[in-house]
PDB file of C-alpha atoms in Angstrom:
ATOM      1  CA  MET A1250      -0.244   0.471   0.222  1.00 56.00           C
ATOM      2  CA  VAL A1251       2.345   2.486   0.889  1.00 61.00           C
ATOM      3  CA  GLN A1252       4.441   1.839  -2.304  1.00 65.00           C
ATOM      4  CA  GLU A1253       1.785   2.158  -4.183  1.00 67.00           C
ATOM      5  CA  GLY A1254       1.256   5.537  -2.851  1.00 71.00           C
ATOM      6  CA  ARG A1255       4.807   6.393  -3.711  1.00 79.00           C
ATOM      7  CA  MET A1256       4.451   5.414  -7.952  1.00 77.00           C
ATOM      8  CA  ARG A1257       1.073   7.642  -7.796  1.00 77.00           C
ATOM      9  CA  GLN A1258       3.470  10.716  -6.242  1.00 83.00           C
ATOM     10  CA  LYS A1259       6.251  10.553  -8.849  1.00 86.00           C
ATOM     11  CA  ARG A1260       3.425   9.825 -11.945  1.00 90.00           C
ATOM     12  CA  LYS A1261       2.709  12.920 -11.171  1.00 91.00           C
ATOM     13  CA  GLU A1262       5.510  14.617 -10.560  1.00 92.00           C
ATOM     14  CA  TRP A1263       6.443  12.837 -13.975  1.00 93.00           C
ATOM     15  CA  MET A1264       3.503  14.097 -15.931  1.00 94.00           C
ATOM     16  CA  GLY A1265       4.847  17.656 -14.815  1.00 95.00           C
ATOM     17  CA  VAL A1266       8.174  16.999 -16.464  1.00 95.00           C
ATOM     18  CA  VAL A1267       5.933  15.737 -20.070  1.00 96.00           C
ATOM     19  CA  GLY A1268       3.613  18.560 -19.885  1.00 96.00           C
ATOM     20  CA  ALA A1269       7.025  20.540 -19.608  1.00 97.00           C
ATOM     21  CA  LEU A1270       8.933  19.078 -22.063  1.00 96.00           C
ATOM     22  CA  GLY A1271       5.331  19.255 -24.714  1.00 96.00           C
ATOM     23  CA  LEU A1272       5.653  22.848 -23.374  1.00 96.00           C
ATOM     24  CA  ALA A1273       9.035  23.694 -24.381  1.00 96.00           C
ATOM     25  CA  ALA A1274       8.932  22.120 -27.745  1.00 94.00           C
ATOM     26  CA  PHE A1275       6.011  23.824 -28.470  1.00 95.00           C
ATOM     27  CA  LEU A1276       7.378  27.553 -27.144  1.00 95.00           C
ATOM     28  CA  LEU A1277      10.863  26.679 -29.741  1.00 94.00           C
ATOM     29  CA  GLY A1278       9.078  25.805 -32.550  1.00 92.00           C
ATOM     30  CA  LEU A1279       6.630  28.907 -31.985  1.00 91.00           C
ATOM     31  CA  PHE A1280       9.342  32.191 -30.386  1.00 92.00           C
ATOM     32  CA  GLY A1281      12.379  30.332 -31.519  1.00 90.00           C
ATOM     33  CA  GLY A1282      11.589  29.919 -34.936  1.00 89.00           C
ATOM     34  CA  ILE A1283      13.299  26.716 -35.107  1.00 92.00           C
ATOM     35  CA  TYR A1284      10.691  24.629 -36.842  1.00 93.00           C
ATOM     36  CA  SER A1285       6.915  25.704 -38.218  1.00 93.00           C
ATOM     37  CA  LEU A1286       4.173  26.223 -36.147  1.00 93.00           C
ATOM     38  CA  GLY A1287       2.346  22.731 -37.590  1.00 94.00           C
ATOM     39  CA  MET A1288       5.208  21.111 -36.773  1.00 95.00           C
ATOM     40  CA  ALA A1289       5.496  22.785 -33.025  1.00 94.00           C
ATOM     41  CA  ILE A1290       1.962  22.487 -32.300  1.00 95.00           C
ATOM     42  CA  ALA A1291       2.207  18.326 -34.243  1.00 96.00           C
ATOM     43  CA  LEU A1292       5.953  17.856 -31.502  1.00 96.00           C
ATOM     44  CA  SER A1293       4.506  19.069 -28.103  1.00 96.00           C
ATOM     45  CA  VAL A1294       0.773  16.769 -29.060  1.00 97.00           C
ATOM     46  CA  SER A1295       3.300  13.532 -29.909  1.00 97.00           C
ATOM     47  CA  VAL A1296       5.680  14.438 -26.427  1.00 97.00           C
ATOM     48  CA  TRP A1297       2.998  14.496 -23.761  1.00 96.00           C
ATOM     49  CA  ALA A1298       0.537  11.338 -26.005  1.00 97.00           C
ATOM     50  CA  VAL A1299       4.171   9.573 -25.283  1.00 97.00           C
ATOM     51  CA  GLY A1300       5.321  11.011 -22.838  1.00 96.00           C
ATOM     52  CA  ALA A1301       2.156   9.818 -20.552  1.00 95.00           C
ATOM     53  CA  THR A1302       1.379   7.125 -22.075  1.00 95.00           C
ATOM     54  CA  LEU A1303       5.065   5.724 -21.053  1.00 95.00           C
ATOM     55  CA  VAL A1304       4.843   7.420 -17.813  1.00 94.00           C
ATOM     56  CA  LEU A1305       2.020   5.684 -16.687  1.00 91.00           C
ATOM     57  CA  ALA A1306       3.338   2.451 -18.362  1.00 90.00           C
ATOM     58  CA  LEU A1307       6.226   2.388 -15.822  1.00 89.00           C
ATOM     59  CA  THR A1308       5.034   4.035 -12.943  1.00 86.00           C
ATOM     60  CA  ASP A1309       1.877   1.726 -13.051  1.00 81.00           C
ATOM     61  CA  PRO A1310       2.512  -0.233  -9.143  1.00 74.00           C
ATOM     62  CA  PRO A1311       3.430  -4.103  -9.017  1.00 72.00           C
ATOM     63  CA  GLU A1312       0.629  -5.998  -8.659  1.00 74.00           C
ATOM     64  CA  GLY A1313       0.229  -8.105  -5.187  1.00 64.00           C
ATOM     65  CA  ASP A1314      -0.487 -11.596  -5.107  1.00 52.00           C
TER      66      ASP A1314
END
């Protein structure tokens, strides 16, 4: 039970990291001019989707018997 609480806390922290990475990718395209606006939107949504999936998969608490 304690392990599950720790995993949920880490999940929240990692979701914050993924959100920040997606936002950074978007802002680099929007204001930095590194790539087009369409590419910035696609890249940020991709980072959020893949990152959230990985966070959920890797922080899923182990099943007990």
